[in-house]
CSV table of C-alpha atoms in Angstrom, one decimal:
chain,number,residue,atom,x,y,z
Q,1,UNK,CA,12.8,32.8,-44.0
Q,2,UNK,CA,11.2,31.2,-41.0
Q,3,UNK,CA,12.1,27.6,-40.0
Q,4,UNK,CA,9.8,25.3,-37.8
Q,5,UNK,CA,10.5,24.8,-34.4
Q,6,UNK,CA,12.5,21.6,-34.0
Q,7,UNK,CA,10.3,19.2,-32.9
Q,8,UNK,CA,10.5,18.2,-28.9
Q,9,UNK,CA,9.8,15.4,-27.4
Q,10,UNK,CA,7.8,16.1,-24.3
Q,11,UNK,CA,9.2,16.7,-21.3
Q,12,UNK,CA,9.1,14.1,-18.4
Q,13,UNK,CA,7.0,15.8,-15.5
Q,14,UNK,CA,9.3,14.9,-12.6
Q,15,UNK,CA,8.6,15.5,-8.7
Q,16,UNK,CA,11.1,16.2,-6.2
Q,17,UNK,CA,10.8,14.2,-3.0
Q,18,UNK,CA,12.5,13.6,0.3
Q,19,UNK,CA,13.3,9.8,1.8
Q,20,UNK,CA,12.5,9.2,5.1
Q,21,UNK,CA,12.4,7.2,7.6
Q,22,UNK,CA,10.3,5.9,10.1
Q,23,UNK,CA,11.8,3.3,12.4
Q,24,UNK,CA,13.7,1.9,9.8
Q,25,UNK,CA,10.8,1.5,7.7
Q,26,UNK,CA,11.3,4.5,4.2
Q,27,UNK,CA,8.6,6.5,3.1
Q,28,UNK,CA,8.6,9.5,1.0
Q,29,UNK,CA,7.4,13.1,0.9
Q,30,UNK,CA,7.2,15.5,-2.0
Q,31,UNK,CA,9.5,17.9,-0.9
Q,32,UNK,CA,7.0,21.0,-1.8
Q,33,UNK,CA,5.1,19.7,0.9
Q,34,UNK,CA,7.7,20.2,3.5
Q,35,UNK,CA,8.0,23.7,4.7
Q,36,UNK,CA,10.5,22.7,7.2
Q,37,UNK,CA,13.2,20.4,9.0
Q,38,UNK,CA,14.1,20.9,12.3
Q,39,UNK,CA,15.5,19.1,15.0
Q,40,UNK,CA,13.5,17.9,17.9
Q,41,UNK,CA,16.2,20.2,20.4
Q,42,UNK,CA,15.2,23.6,17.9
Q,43,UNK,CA,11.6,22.5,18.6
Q,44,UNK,CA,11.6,22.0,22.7
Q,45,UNK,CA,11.2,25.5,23.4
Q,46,UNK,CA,7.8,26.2,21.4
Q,47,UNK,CA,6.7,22.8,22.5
Q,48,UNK,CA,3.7,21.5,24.7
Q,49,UNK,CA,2.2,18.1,25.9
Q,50,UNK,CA,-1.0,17.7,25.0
Q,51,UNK,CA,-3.3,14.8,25.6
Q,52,UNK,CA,-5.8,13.8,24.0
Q,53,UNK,CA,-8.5,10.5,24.3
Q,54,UNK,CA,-7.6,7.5,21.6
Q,55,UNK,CA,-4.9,9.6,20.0
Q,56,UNK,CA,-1.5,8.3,21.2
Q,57,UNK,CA,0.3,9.8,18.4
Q,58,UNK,CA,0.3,13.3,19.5
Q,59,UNK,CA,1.9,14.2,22.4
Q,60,UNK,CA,3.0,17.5,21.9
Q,61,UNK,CA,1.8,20.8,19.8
Q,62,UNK,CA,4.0,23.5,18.5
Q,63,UNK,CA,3.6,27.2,19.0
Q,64,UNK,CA,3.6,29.0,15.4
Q,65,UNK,CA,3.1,32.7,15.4
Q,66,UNK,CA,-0.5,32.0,13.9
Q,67,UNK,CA,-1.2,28.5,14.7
Q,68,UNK,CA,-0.6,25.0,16.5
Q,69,UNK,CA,1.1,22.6,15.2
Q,70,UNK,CA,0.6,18.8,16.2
Q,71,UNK,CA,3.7,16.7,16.4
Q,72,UNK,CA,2.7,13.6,14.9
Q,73,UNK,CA,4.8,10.2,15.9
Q,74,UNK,CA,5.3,8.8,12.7
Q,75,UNK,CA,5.9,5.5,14.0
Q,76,UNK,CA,3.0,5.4,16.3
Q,77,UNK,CA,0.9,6.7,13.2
Q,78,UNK,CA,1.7,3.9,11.0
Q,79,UNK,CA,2.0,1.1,13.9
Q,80,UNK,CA,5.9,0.8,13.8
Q,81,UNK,CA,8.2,-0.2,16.3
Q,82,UNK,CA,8.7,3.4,18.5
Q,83,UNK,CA,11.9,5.0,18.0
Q,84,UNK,CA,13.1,7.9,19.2
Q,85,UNK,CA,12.3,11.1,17.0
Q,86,UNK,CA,15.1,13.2,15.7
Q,87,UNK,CA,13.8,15.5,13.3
Q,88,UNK,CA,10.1,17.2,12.4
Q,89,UNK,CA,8.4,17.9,8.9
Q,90,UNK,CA,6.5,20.6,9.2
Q,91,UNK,CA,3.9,19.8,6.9
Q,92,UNK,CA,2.5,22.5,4.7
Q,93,UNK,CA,-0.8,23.3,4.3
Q,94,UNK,CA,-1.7,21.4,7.5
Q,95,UNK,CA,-1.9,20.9,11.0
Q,96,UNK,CA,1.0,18.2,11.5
Q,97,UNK,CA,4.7,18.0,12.1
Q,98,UNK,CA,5.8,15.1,11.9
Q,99,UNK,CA,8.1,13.0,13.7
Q,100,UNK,CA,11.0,10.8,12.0
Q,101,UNK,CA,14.1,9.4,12.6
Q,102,UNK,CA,16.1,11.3,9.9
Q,103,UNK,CA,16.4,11.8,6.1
Q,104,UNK,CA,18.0,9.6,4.0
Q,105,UNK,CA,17.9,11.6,0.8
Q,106,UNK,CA,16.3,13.9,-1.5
Q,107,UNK,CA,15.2,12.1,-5.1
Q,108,UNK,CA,13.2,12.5,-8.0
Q,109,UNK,CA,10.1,10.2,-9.1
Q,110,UNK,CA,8.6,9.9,-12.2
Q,111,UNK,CA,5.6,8.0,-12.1
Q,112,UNK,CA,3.3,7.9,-8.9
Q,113,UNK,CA,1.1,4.5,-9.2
Q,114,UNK,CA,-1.9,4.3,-7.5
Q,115,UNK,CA,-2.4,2.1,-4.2
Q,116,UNK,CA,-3.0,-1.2,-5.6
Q,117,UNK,CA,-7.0,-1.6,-5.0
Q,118,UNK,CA,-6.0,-4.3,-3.1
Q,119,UNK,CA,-5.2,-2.1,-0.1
Q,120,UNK,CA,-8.2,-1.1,1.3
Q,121,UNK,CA,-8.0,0.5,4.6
Q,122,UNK,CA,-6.6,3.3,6.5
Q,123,UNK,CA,-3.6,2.9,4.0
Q,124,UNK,CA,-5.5,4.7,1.3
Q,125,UNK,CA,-5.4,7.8,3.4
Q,126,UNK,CA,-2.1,7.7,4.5
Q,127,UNK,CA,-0.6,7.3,1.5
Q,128,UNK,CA,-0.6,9.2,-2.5
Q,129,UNK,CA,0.4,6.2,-4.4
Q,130,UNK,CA,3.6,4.0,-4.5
Q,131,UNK,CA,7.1,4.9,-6.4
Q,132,UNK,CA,9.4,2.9,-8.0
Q,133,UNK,CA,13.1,4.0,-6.8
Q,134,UNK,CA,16.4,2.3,-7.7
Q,135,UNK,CA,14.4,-1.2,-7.9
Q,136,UNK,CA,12.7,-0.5,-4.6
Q,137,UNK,CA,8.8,0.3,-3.8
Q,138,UNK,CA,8.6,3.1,-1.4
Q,139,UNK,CA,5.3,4.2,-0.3
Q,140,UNK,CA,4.5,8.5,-0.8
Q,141,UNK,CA,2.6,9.6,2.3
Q,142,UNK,CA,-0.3,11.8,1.9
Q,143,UNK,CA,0.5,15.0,4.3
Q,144,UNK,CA,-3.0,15.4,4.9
Q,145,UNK,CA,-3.0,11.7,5.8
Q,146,UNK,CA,-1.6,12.1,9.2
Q,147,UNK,CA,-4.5,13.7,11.2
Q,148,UNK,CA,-8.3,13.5,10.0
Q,149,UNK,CA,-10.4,16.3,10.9
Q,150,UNK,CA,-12.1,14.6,13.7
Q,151,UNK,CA,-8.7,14.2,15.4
Q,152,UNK,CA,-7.9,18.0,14.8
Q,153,UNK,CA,-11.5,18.7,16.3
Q,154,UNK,CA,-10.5,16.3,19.4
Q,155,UNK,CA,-6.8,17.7,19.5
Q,156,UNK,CA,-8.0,21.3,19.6
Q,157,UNK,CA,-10.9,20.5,22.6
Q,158,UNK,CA,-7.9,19.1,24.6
Q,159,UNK,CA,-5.7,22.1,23.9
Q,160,UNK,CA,-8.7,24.4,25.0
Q,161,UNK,CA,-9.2,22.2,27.9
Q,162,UNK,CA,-5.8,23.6,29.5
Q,163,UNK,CA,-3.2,21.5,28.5
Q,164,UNK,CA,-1.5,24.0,26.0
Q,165,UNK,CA,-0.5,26.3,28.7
Q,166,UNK,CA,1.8,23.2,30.1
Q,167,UNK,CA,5.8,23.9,29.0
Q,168,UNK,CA,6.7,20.8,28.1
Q,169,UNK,CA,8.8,19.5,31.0
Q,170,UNK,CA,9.0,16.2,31.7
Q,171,UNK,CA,9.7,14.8,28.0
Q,172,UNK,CA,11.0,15.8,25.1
Q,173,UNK,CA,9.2,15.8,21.5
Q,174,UNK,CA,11.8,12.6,20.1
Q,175,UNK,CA,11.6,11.0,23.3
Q,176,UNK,CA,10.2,7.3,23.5
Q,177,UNK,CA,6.2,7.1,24.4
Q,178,UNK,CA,5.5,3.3,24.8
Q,179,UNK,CA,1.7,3.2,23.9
Q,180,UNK,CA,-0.2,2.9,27.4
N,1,UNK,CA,-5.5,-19.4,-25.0
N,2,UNK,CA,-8.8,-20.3,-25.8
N,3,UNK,CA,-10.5,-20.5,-22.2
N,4,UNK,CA,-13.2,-22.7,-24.2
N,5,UNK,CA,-13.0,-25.4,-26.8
N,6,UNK,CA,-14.6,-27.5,-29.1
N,7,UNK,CA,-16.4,-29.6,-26.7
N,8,UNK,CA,-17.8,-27.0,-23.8
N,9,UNK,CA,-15.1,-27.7,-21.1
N,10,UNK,CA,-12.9,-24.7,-20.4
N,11,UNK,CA,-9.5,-24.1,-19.3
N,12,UNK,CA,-8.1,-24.0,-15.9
N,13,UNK,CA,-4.7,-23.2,-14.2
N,14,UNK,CA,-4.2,-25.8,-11.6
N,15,UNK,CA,-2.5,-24.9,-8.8
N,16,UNK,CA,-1.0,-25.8,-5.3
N,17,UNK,CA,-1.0,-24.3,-1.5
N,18,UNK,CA,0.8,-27.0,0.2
N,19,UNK,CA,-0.8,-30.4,-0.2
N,20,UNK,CA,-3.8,-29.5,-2.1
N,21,UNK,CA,-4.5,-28.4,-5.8
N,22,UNK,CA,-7.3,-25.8,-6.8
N,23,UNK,CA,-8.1,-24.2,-9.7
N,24,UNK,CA,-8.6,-21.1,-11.7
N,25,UNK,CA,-9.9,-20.2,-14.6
N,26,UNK,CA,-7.0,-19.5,-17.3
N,27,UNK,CA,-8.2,-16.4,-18.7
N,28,UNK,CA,-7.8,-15.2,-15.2
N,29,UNK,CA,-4.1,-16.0,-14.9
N,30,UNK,CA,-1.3,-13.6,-16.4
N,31,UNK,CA,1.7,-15.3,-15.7
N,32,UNK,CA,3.5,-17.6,-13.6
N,33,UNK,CA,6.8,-16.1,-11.8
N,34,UNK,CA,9.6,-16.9,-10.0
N,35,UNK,CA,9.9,-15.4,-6.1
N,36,UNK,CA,11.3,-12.2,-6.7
N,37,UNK,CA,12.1,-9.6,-3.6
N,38,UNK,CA,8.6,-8.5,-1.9
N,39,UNK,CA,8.4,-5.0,-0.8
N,40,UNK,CA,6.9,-4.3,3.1
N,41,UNK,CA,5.5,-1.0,4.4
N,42,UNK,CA,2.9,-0.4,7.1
N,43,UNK,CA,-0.5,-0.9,6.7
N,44,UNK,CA,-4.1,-2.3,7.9
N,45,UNK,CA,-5.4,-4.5,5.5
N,46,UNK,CA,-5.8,-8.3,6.2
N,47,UNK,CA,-4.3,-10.8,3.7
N,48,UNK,CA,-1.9,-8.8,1.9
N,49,UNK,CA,1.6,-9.0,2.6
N,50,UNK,CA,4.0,-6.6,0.7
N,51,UNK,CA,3.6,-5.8,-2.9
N,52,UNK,CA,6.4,-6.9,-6.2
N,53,UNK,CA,7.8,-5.2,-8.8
N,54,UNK,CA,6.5,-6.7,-12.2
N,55,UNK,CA,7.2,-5.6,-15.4
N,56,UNK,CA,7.7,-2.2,-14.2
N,57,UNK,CA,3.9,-2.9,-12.5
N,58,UNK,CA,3.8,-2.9,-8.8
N,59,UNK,CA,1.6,-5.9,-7.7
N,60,UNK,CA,0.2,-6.3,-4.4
N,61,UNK,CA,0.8,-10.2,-3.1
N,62,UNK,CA,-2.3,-11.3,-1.3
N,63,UNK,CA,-1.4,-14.5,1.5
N,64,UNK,CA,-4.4,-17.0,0.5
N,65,UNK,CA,-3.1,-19.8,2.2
N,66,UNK,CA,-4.7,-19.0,5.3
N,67,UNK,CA,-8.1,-18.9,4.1
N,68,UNK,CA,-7.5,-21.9,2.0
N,69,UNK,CA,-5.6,-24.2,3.5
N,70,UNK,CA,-5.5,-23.4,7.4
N,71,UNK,CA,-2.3,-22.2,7.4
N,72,UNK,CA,0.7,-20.5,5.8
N,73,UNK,CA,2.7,-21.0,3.1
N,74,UNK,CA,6.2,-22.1,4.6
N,75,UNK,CA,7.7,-23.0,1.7
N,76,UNK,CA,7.0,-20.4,-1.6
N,77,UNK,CA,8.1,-21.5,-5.2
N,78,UNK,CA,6.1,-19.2,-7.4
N,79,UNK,CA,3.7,-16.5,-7.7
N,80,UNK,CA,0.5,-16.9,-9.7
N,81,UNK,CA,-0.2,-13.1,-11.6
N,82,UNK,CA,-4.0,-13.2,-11.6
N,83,UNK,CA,-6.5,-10.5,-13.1
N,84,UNK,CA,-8.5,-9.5,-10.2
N,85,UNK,CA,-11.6,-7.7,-11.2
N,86,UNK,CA,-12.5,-4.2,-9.3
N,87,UNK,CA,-16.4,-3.1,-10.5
N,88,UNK,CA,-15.5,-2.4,-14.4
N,89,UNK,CA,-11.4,-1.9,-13.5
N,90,UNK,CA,-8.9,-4.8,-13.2
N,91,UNK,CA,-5.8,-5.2,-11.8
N,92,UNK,CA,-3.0,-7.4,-11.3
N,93,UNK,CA,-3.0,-9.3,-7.9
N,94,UNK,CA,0.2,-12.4,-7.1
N,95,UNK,CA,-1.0,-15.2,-5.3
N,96,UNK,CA,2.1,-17.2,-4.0
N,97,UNK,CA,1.8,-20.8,-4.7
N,98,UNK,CA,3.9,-23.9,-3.4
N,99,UNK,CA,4.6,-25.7,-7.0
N,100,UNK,CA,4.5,-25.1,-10.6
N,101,UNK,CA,0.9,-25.0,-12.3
N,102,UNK,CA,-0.4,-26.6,-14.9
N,103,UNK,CA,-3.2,-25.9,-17.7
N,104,UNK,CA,-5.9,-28.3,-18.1
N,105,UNK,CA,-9.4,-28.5,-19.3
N,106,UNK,CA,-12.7,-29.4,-17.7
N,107,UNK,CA,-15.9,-29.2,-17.2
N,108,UNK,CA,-17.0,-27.0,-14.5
N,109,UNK,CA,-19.7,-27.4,-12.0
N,110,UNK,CA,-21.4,-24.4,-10.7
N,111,UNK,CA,-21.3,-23.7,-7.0
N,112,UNK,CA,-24.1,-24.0,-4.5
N,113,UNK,CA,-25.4,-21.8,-1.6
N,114,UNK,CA,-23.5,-24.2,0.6
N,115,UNK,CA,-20.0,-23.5,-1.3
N,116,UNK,CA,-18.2,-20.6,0.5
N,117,UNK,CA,-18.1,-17.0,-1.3
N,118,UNK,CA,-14.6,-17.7,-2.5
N,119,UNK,CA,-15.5,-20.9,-4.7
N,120,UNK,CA,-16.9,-20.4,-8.3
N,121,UNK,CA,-17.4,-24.0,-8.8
N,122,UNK,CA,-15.8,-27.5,-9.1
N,123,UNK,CA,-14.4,-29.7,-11.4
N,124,UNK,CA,-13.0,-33.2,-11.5
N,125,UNK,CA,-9.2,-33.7,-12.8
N,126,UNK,CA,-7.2,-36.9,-11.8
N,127,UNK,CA,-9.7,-38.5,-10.1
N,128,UNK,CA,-9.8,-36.1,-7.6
N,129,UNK,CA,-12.4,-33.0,-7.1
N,130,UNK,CA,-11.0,-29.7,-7.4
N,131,UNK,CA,-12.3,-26.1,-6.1
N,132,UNK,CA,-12.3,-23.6,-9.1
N,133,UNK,CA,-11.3,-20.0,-7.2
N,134,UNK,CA,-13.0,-16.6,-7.5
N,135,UNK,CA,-10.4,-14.6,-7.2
N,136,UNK,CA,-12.5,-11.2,-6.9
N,137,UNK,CA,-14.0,-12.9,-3.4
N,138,UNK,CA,-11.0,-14.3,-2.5
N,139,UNK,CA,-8.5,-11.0,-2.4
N,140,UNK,CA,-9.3,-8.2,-0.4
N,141,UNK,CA,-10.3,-5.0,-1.7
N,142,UNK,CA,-13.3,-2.5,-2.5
N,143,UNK,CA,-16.3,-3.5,-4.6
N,144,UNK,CA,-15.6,-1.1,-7.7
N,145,UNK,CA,-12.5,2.0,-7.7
N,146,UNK,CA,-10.2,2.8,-10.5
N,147,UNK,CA,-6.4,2.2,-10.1
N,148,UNK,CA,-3.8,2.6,-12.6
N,149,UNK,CA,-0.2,3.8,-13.4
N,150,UNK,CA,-0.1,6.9,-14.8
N,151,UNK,CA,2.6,9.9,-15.3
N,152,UNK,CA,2.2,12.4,-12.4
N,153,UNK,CA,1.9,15.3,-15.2
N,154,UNK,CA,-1.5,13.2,-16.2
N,155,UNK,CA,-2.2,12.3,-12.6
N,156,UNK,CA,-2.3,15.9,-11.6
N,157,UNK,CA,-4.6,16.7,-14.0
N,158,UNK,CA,-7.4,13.9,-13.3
N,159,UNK,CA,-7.3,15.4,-9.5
């Protein structure tokens, strides 16, 4: 005798994320977008300046064994107060690590809503949507929202132009670069 | 509501930034709320200041003070939930107002070339004339885009 399969109610897709943050400001991550976290000190030895024209927010690239990585100043990105960087996100499937202050948890969303249409600029790249979380809104970034190509394009000329043979010496990837 | 009756006036949410009233149409409006905690994070567009949380909705809260009146609101009682039309999508919008509303009806006047983008047309109330608001020029955002709340198991597979 065969009995139907109890009936199931269909599972809640869920999404795992990390909380961040960014000069006191939170953001969040889905955390199988993060292939790493490490500290600014584990990074200094792999690191170089780089500078490139109208891009502020990179200062540095990171030596991987088949690729550069550019270290993204989260604060500068989003127009934040600038804080000195403790960890990086090494960002998968991208160019950027990014630079934050520190985690503040790992969570679970639910629903992702949409940027209300209302926001209409560079916002729309940087960001997936917007979460609900413990009665707070906290924006999801976009990992490919951090660099366009353009900016890769101009961050790789510079890093062909000679700079990425430059140690980096004189500052460290968290320290604090006042926009000039 | 019936945004039309018997005699060809329709209804209108009156409503005030500071010393002045203006109006919307009342099909437009959703709801009248109390201030409730406004949510800030970074970004570039002009006239919107945070977003609130809204029967589990998250509504952006676009500042039209400053277009309106000159100047910002300094003191907040309300927001006004408004239906804010995106091409053939809607959406909630809140527009923070300085007193409670009220629902009238009137006969509208259309606006002229001379009218700025933002005002749909006029109407007279209390011996006083009164700009009815277009909400879709008055809020910032793109012409036509989709924009809704969805489960990310359904999200995923739209993308």
């Amino acid at each position: 005798m065969q009995f139907p399969a109890p009936s199931k109610s269909p599972a809640l897709r869920t999404e795992q994320i990390i909380l961040f943050r960014v000069s006191g400001q939170l953001f969040a991550v889905s955390s199988g977008s993060v292939q790493e976290v490490r500290s600014v000190d584990s990074l200094a030895g792999s690191a170089a300046e780089i500078t490139a024209p109208g891009l502020k927010k990179v200062r540095h690239i990171v030596r991987r064994s088949d690729k550069s990585l550019f270290v993204v100043n989260g604060a500068l990105h989003f127009g934040l107060p600038v804080t000195p960087g403790l960890l990086v996100l090494v960002l998968r499937r991208t160019r950027t690590a990014l630079l934050i202050d520190g985690i503040e948890k790992m969570s679970t969303m639910t629903i992702l809503q949409a940027l209300p249409q209302a926001f209409c600029n560079e916002e729309r790249a940087w960001y997936r949507g917007l979460t609900a979380l413990d009665q707070n809104v906290v924006p999801v970034v976009n990992p490919e929202g951090f660099l366009t190509s353009e900016e890769i394009v101009v961050l790789e000329q510079s890093q062909n132009s000679g700079v990425s043979g430059a140690k980096t010496a004189g500052s460290s990837i968290g320290s604090v670069h006042e926009p000039a | 509501m019936n945004p039309r009756n018997d005699l060809g006036s329709q209804s209108f949410v009156l409503l005030r930034l500071g010393d002045r009233r203006f109006a919307m149409v009342a099909s437009q409006i959703a709801e009248l709320v109390a201030p409730s905690r406004i949510f800030r994070f970074p970004h570039r567009t002009q006239g919107v200041e945070g977003v609130i949380l809204r029967r589990g909705r998250i509504v952006p809260v676009c500042e039209v003070s400053e277009k309106l009146i000159g100047k910002n609101l300094l003191t907040r009682r309300f927001y006004l939930i408004a239906v804010r039309n995106y091409g053939e999508k809607s959406e909630w919008v809140a527009l923070p107002v300085t007193g409670e509303c009220e629902l009238i009806a009137a006969e509208m006047s259309p606006a002229t070339e001379a009218d700025a983008p933002y005002v749909a047309g006029w109407i007279s109330y209390d011996g006083n004339v009164i700009e009815v608001l277009n909400i879709d020029a008055l809020t910032p955002g793109p012409v036509s885009a989709p924009s809704v709340c969805v489960p990310l198991e359904m999200q995923e597979a739209t993308t």
